GROMACS .gro file of N, CA, C and O in nm:
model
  500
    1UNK      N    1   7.634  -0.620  -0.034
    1UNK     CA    2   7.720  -0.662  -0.143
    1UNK      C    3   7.755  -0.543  -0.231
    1UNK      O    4   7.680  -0.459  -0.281
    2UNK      N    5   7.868  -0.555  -0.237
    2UNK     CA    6   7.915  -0.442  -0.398
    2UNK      C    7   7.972  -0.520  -0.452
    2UNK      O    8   8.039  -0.614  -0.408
    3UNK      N    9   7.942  -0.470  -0.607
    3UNK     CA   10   8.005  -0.547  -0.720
    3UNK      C   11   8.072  -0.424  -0.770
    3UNK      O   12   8.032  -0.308  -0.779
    4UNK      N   13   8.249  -0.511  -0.818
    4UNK     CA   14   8.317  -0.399  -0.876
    4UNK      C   15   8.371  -0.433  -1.006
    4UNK      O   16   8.422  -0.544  -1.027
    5UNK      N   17   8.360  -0.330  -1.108
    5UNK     CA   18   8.403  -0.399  -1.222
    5UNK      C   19   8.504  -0.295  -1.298
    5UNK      O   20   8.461  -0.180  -1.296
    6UNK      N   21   8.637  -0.312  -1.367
    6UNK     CA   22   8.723  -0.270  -1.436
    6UNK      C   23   8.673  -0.254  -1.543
    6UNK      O   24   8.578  -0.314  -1.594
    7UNK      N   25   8.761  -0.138  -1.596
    7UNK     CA   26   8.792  -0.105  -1.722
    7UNK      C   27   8.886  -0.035  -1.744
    7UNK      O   28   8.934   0.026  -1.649
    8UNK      N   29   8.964  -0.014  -1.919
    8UNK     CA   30   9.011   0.094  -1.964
    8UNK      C   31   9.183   0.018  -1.945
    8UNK      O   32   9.279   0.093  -1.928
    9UNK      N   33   9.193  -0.069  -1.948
    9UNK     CA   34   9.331  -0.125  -1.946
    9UNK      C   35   9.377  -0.122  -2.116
    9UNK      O   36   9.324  -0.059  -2.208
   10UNK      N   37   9.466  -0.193  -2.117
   10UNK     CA   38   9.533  -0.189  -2.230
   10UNK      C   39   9.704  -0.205  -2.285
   10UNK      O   40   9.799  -0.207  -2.206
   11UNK      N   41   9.716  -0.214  -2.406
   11UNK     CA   42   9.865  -0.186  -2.405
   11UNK      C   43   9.935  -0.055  -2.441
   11UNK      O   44   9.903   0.002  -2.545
   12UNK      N   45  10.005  -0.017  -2.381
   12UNK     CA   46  10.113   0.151  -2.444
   12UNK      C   47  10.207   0.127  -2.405
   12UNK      O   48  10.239   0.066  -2.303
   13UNK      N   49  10.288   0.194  -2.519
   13UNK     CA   50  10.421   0.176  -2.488
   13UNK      C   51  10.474   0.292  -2.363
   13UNK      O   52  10.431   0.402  -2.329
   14UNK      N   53  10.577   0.213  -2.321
   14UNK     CA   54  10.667   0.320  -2.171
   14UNK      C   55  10.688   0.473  -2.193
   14UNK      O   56  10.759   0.512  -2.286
   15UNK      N   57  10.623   0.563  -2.103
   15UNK     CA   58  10.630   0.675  -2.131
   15UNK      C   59  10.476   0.739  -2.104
   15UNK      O   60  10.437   0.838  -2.042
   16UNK      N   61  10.390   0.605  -2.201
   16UNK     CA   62  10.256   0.655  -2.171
   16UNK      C   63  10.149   0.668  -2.092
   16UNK      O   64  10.172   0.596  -1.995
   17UNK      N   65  10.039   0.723  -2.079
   17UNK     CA   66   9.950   0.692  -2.059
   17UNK      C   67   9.834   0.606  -2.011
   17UNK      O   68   9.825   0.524  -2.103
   18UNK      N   69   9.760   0.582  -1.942
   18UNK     CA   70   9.690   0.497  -1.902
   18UNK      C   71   9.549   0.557  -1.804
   18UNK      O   72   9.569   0.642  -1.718
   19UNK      N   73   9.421   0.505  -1.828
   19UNK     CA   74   9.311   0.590  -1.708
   19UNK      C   75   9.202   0.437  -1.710
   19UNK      O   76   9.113   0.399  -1.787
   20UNK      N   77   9.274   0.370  -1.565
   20UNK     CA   78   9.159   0.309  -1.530
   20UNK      C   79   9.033   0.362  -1.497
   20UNK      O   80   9.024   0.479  -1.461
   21UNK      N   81   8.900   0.263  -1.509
   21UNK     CA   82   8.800   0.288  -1.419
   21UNK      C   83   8.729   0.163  -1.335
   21UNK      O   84   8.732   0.046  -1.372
   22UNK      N   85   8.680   0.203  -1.245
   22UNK     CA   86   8.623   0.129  -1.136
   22UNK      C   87   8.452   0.126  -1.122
   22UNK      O   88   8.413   0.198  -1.030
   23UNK      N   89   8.373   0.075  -1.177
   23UNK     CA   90   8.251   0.098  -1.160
   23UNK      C   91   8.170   0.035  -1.065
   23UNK      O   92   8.131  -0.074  -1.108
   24UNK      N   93   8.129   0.061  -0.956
   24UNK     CA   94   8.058   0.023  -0.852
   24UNK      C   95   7.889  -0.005  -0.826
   24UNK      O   96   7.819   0.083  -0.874
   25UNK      N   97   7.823  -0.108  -0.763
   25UNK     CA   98   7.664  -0.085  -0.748
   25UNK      C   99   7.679  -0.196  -0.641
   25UNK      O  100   7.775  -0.254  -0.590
   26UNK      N  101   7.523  -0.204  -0.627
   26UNK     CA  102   7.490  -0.218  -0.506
   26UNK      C  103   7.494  -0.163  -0.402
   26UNK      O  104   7.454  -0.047  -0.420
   27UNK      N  105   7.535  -0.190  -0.247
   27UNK     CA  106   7.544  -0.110  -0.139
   27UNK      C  107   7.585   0.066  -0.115
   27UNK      O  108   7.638   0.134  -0.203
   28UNK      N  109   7.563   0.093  -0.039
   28UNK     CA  110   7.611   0.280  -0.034
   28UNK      C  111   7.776   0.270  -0.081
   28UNK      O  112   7.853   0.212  -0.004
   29UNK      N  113   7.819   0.318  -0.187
   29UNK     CA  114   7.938   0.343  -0.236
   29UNK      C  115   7.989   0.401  -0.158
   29UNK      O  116   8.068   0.329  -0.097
   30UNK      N  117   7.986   0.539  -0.109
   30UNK     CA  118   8.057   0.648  -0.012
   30UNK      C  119   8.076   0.577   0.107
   30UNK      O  120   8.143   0.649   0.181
   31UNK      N  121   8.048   0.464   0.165
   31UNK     CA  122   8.035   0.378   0.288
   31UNK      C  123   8.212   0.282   0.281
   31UNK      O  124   8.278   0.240   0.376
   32UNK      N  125   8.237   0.278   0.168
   32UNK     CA  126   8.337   0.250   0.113
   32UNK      C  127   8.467   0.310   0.096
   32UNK      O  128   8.470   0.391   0.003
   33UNK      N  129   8.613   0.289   0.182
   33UNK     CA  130   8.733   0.312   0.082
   33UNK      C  131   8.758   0.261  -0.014
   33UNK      O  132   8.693   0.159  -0.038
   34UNK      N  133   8.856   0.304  -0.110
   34UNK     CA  134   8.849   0.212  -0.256
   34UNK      C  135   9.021   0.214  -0.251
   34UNK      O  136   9.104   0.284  -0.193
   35UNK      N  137   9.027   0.116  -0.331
   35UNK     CA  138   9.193   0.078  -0.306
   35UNK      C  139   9.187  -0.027  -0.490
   35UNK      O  140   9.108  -0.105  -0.543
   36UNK      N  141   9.369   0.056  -0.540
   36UNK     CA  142   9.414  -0.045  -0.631
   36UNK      C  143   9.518  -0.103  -0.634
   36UNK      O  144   9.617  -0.031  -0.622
   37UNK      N  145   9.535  -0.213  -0.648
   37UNK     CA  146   9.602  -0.327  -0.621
   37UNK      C  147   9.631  -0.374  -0.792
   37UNK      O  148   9.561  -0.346  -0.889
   38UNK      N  149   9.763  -0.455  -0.786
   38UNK     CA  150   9.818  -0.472  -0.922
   38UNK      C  151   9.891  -0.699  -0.871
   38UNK      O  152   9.917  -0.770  -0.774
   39UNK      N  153   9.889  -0.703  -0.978
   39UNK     CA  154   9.960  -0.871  -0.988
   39UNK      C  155  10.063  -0.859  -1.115
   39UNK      O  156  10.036  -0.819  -1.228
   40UNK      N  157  10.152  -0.890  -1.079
   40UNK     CA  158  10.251  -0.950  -1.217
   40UNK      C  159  10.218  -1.096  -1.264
   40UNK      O  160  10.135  -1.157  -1.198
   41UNK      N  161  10.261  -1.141  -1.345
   41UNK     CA  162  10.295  -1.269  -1.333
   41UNK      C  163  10.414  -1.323  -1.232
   41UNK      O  164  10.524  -1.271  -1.210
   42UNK      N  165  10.350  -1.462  -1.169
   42UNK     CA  166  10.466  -1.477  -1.101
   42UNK      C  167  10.465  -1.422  -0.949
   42UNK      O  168  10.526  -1.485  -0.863
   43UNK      N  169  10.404  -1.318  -0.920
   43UNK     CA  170  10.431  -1.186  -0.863
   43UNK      C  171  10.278  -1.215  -0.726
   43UNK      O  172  10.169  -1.267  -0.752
   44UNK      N  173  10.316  -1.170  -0.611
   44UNK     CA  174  10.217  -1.173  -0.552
   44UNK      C  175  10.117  -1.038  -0.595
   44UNK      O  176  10.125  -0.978  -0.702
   45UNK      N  177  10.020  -1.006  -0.482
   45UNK     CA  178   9.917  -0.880  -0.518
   45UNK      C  179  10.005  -0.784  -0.460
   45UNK      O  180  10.093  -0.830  -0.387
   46UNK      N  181  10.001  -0.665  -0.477
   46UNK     CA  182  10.085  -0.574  -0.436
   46UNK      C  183  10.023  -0.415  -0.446
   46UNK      O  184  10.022  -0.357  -0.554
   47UNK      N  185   9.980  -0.362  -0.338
   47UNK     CA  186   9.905  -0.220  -0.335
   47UNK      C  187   9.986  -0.105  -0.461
   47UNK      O  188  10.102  -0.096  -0.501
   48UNK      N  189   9.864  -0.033  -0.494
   48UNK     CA  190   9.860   0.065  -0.544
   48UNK      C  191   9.842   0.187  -0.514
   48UNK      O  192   9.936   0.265  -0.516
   49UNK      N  193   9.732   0.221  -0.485
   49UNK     CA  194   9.641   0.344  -0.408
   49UNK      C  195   9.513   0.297  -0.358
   49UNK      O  196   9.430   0.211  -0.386
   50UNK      N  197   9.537   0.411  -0.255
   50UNK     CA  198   9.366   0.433  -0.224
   50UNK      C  199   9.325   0.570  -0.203
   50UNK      O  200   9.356   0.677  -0.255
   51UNK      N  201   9.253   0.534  -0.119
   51UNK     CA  202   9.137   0.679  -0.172
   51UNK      C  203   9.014   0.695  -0.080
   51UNK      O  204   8.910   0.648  -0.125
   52UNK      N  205   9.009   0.767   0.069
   52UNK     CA  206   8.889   0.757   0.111
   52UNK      C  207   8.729   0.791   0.159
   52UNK      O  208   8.709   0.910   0.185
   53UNK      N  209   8.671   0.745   0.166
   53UNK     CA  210   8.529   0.734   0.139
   53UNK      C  211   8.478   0.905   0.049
   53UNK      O  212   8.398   0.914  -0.045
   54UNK      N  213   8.528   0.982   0.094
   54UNK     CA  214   8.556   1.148   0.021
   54UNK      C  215   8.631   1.186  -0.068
   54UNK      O  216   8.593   1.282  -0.137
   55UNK      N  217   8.729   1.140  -0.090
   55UNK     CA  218   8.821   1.167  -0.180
   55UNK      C  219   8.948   1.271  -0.116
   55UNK      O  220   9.044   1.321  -0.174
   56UNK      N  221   8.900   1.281   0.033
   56UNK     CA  222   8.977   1.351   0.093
   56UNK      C  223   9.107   1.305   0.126
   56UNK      O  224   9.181   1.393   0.170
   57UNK      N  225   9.143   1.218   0.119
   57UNK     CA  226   9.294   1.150   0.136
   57UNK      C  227   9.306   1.040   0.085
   57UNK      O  228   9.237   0.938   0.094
   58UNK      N  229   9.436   1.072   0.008
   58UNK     CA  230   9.500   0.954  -0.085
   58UNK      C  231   9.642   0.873  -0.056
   58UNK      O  232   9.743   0.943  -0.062
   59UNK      N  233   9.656   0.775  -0.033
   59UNK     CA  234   9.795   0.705  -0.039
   59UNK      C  235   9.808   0.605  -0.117
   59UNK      O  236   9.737   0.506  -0.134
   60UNK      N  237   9.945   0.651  -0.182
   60UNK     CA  238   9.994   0.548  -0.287
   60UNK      C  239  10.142   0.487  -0.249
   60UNK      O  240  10.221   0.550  -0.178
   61UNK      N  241  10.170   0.365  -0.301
   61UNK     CA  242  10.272   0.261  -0.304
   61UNK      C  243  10.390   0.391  -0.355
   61UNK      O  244  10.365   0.483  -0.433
   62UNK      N  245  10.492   0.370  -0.301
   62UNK     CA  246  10.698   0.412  -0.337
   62UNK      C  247  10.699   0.428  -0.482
   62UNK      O  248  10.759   0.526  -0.524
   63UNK      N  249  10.631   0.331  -0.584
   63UNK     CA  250  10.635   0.320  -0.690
   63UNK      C  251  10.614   0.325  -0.786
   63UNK      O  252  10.658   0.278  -0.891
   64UNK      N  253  10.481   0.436  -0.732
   64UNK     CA  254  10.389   0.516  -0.830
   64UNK      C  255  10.380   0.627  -0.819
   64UNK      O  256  10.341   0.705  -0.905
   65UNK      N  257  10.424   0.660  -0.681
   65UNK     CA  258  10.389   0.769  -0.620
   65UNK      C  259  10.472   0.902  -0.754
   65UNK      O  260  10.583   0.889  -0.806
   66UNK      N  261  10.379   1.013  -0.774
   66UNK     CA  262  10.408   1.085  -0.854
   66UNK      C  263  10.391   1.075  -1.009
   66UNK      O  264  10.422   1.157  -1.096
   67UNK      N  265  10.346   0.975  -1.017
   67UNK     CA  266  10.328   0.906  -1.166
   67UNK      C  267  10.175   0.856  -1.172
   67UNK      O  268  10.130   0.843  -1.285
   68UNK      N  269  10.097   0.829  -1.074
   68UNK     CA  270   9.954   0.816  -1.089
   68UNK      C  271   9.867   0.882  -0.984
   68UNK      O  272   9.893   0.927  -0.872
   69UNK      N  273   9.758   0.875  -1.052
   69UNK     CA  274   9.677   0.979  -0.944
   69UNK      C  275   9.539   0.899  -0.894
   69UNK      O  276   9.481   0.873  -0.999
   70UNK      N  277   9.476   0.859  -0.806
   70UNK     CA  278   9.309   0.800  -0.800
   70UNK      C  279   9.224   0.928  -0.734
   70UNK      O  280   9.238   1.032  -0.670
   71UNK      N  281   9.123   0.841  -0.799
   71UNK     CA  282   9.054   0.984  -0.764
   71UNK      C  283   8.883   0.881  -0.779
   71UNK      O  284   8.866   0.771  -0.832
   72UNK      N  285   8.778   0.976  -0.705
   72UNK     CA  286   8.652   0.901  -0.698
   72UNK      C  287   8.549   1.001  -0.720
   72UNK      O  288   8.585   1.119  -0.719
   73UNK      N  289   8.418   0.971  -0.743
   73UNK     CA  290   8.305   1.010  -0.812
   73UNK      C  291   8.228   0.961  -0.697
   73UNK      O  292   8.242   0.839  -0.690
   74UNK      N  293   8.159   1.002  -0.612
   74UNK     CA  294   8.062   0.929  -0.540
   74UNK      C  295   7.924   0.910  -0.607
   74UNK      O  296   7.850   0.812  -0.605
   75UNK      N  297   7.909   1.022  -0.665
   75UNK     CA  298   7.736   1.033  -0.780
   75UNK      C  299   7.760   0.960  -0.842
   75UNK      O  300   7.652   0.902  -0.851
   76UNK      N  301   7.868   0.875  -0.939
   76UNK     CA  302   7.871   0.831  -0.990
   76UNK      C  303   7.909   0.689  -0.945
   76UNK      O  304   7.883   0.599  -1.024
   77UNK      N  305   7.956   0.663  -0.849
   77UNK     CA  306   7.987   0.543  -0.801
   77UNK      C  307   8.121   0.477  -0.909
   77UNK      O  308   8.119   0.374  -0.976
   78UNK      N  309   8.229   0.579  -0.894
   78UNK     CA  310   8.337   0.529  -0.972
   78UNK      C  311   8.466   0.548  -0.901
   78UNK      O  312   8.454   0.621  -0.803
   79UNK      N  313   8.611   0.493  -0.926
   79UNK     CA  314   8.708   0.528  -0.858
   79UNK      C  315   8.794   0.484  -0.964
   79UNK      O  316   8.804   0.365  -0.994
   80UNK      N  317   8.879   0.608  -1.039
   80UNK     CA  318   8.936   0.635  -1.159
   80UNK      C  319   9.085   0.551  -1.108
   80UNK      O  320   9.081   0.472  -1.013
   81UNK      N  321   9.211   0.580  -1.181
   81UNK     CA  322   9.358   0.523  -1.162
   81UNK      C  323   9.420   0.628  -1.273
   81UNK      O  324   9.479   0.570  -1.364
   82UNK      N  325   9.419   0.760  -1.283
   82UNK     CA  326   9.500   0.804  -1.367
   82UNK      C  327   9.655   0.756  -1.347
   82UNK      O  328   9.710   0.774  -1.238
   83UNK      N  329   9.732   0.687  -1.468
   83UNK     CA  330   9.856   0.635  -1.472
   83UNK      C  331   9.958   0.690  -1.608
   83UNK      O  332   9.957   0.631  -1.715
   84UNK      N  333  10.021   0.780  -1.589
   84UNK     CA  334  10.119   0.850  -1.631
   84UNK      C  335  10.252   0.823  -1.631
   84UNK      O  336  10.293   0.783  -1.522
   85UNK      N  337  10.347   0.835  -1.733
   85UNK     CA  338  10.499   0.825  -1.721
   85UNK      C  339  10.479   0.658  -1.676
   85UNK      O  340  10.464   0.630  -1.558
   86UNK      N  341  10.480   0.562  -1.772
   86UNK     CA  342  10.408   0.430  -1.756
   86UNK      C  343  10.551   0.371  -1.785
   86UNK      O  344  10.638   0.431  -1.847
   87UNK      N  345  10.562   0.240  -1.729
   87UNK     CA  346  10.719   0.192  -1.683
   87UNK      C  347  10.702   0.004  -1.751
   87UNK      O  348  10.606  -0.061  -1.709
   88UNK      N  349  10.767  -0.041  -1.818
   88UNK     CA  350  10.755  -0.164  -1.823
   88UNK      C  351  10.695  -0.234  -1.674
   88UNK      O  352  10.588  -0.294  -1.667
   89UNK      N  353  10.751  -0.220  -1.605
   89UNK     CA  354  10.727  -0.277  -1.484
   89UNK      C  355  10.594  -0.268  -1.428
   89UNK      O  356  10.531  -0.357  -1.369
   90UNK      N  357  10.564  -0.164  -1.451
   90UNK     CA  358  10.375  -0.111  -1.437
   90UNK      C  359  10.313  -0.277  -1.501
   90UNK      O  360  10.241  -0.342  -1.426
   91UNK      N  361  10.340  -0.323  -1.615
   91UNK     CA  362  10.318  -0.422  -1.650
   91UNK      C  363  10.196  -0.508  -1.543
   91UNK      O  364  10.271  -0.557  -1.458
   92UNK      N  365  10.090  -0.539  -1.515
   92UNK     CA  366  10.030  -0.640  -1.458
   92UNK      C  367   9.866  -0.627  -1.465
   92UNK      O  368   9.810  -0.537  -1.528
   93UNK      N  369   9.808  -0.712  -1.405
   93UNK     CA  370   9.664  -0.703  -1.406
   93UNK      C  371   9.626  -0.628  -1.277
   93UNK      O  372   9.661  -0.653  -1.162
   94UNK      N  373   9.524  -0.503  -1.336
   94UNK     CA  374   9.492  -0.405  -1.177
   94UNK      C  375   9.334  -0.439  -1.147
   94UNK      O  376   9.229  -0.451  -1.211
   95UNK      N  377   9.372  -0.447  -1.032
   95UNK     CA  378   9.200  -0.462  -0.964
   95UNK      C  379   9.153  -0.332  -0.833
   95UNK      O  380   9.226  -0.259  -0.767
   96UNK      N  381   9.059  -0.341  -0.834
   96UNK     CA  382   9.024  -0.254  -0.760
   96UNK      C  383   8.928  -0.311  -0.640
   96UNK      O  384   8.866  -0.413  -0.671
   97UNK      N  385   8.909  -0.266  -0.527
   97UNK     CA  386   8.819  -0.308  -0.438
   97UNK      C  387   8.802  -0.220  -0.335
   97UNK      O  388   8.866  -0.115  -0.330
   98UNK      N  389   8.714  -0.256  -0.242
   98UNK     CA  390   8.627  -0.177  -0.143
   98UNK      C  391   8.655  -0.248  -0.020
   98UNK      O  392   8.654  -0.371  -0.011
   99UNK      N  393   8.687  -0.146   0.099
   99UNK     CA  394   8.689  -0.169   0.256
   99UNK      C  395   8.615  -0.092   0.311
   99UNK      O  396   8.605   0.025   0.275
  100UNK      N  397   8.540  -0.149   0.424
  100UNK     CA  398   8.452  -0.031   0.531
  100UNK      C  399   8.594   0.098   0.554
  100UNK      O  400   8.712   0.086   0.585
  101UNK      N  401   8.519   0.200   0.526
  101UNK     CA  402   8.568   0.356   0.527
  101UNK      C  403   8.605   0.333   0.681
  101UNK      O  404   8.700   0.403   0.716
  102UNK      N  405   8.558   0.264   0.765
  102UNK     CA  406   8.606   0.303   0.919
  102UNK      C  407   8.765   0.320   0.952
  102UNK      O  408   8.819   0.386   1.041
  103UNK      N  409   8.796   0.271   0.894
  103UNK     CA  410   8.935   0.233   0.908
  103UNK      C  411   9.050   0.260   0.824
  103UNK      O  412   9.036   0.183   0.729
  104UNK      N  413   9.167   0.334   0.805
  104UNK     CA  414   9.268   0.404   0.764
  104UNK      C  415   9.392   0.251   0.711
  104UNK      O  416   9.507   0.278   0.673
  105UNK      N  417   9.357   0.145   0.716
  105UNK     CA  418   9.425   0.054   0.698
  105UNK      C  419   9.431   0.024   0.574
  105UNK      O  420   9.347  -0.058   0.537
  106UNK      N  421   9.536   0.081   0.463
  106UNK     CA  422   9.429   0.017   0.316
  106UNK      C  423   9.544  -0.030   0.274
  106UNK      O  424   9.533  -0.021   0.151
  107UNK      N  425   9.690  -0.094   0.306
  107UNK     CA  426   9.762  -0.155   0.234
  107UNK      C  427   9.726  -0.314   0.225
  107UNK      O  428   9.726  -0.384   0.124
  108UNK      N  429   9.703  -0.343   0.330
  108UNK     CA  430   9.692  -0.495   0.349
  108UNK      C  431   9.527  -0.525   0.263
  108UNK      O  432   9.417  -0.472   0.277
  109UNK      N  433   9.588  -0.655   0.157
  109UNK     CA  434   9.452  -0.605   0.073
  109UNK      C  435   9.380  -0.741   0.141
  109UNK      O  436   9.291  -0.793   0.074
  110UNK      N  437   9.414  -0.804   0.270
  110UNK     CA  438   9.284  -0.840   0.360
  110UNK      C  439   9.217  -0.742   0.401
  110UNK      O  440   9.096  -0.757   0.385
  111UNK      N  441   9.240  -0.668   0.438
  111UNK     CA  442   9.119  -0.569   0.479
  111UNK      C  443   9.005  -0.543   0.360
  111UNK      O  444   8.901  -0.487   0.393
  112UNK      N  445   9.024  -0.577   0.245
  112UNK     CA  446   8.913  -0.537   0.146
  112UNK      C  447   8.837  -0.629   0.152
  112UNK      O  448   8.887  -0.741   0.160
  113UNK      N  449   8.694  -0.613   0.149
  113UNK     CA  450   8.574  -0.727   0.118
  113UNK      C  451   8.556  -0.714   0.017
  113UNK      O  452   8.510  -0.827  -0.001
  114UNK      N  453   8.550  -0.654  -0.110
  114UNK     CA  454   8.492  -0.642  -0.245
  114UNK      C  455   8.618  -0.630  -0.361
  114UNK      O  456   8.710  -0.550  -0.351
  115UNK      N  457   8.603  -0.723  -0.467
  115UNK     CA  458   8.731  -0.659  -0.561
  115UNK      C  459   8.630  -0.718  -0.698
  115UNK      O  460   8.532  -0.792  -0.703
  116UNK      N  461   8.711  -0.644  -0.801
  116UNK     CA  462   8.662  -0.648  -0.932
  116UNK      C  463   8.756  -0.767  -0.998
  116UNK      O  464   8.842  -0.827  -0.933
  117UNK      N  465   8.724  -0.790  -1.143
  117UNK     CA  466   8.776  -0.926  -1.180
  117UNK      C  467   8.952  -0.897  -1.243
  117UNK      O  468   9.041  -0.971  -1.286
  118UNK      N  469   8.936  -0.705  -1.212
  118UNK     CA  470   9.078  -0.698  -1.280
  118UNK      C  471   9.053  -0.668  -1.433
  118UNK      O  472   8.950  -0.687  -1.499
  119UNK      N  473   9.204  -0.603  -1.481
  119UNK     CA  474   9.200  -0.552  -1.604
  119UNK      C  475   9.347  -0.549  -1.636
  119UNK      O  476   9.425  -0.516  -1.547
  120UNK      N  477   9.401  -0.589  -1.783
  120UNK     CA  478   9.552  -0.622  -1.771
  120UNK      C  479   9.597  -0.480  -1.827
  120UNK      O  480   9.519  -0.410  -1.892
  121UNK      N  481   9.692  -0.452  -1.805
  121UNK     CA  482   9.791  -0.305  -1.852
  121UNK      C  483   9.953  -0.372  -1.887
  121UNK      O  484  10.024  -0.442  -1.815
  122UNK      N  485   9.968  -0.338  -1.978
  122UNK     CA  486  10.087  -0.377  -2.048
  122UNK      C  487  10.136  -0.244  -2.104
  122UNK      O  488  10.082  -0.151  -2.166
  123UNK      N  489  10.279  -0.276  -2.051
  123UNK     CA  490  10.340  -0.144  -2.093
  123UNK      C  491  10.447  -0.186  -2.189
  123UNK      O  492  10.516  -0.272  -2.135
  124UNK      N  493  10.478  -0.164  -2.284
  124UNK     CA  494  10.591  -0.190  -2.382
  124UNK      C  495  10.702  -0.097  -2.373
  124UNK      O  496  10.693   0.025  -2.357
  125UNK      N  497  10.831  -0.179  -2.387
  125UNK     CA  498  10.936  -0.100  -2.369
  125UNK      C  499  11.019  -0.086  -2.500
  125UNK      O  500  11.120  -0.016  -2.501
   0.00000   0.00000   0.00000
């Protein structure tokens, strides 16, 4: 079992700023890809980034790409969401979760067994 839990959401207005975090326990963390995933209202789940088991390769969604960065801590058992140049649309609740590292598949967020309860980000325009 891993338990994952959010933080660091909030509201800013468009333009700004934003640095999720992801805090992890239980099972071997590094055993883990980590992936973030976002909801609108209304809106199905819809990928963000990931990030795997090393931190050695990252892929992000058309729609962030260049505007946020993830990044992971294995000692620490964390997996950050730096979010920059922040867009009304950014607007939703982000969660984060964990898939066996075996596998390069991280859009489809069936492939994840573990997710956190989420954290809302509101961007004002």
């Amino acid at each position: 079992q891993v338990q994952l839990v959010e933080s660091g959401g909030g509201l800013v207005q468009a333009g700004g700023s934003l640095r999720l975090s992801c805090a992890a326990s239980g099972r071997t963390f590094s055993s883990y890809a980590m992936g973030w995933f976002r909801q609108a209202p209304g809106k199905e789940r819809e990928f963000v980034a990931a990030i795997n088991w090393n931190g050695g390769r990252t892929y992000y969604a058309d729609s962030v790409k260049g505007r946020f960065t993830i990044s992971r801590d294995n000692a620490k058992k964390t997996v950050d969401l730096q979010m920059n140049s922040l867009k009304p649309e950014d607007t939703a609740v982000y969660y984060c979760a964990a898939k066996p590292a075996q596998s390069w598949e991280v859009v489809r967020s069936t492939f994840y067994d573990y997710w956190g309860q989420g954290t809302q980000v509101t961007v004002s325009s």
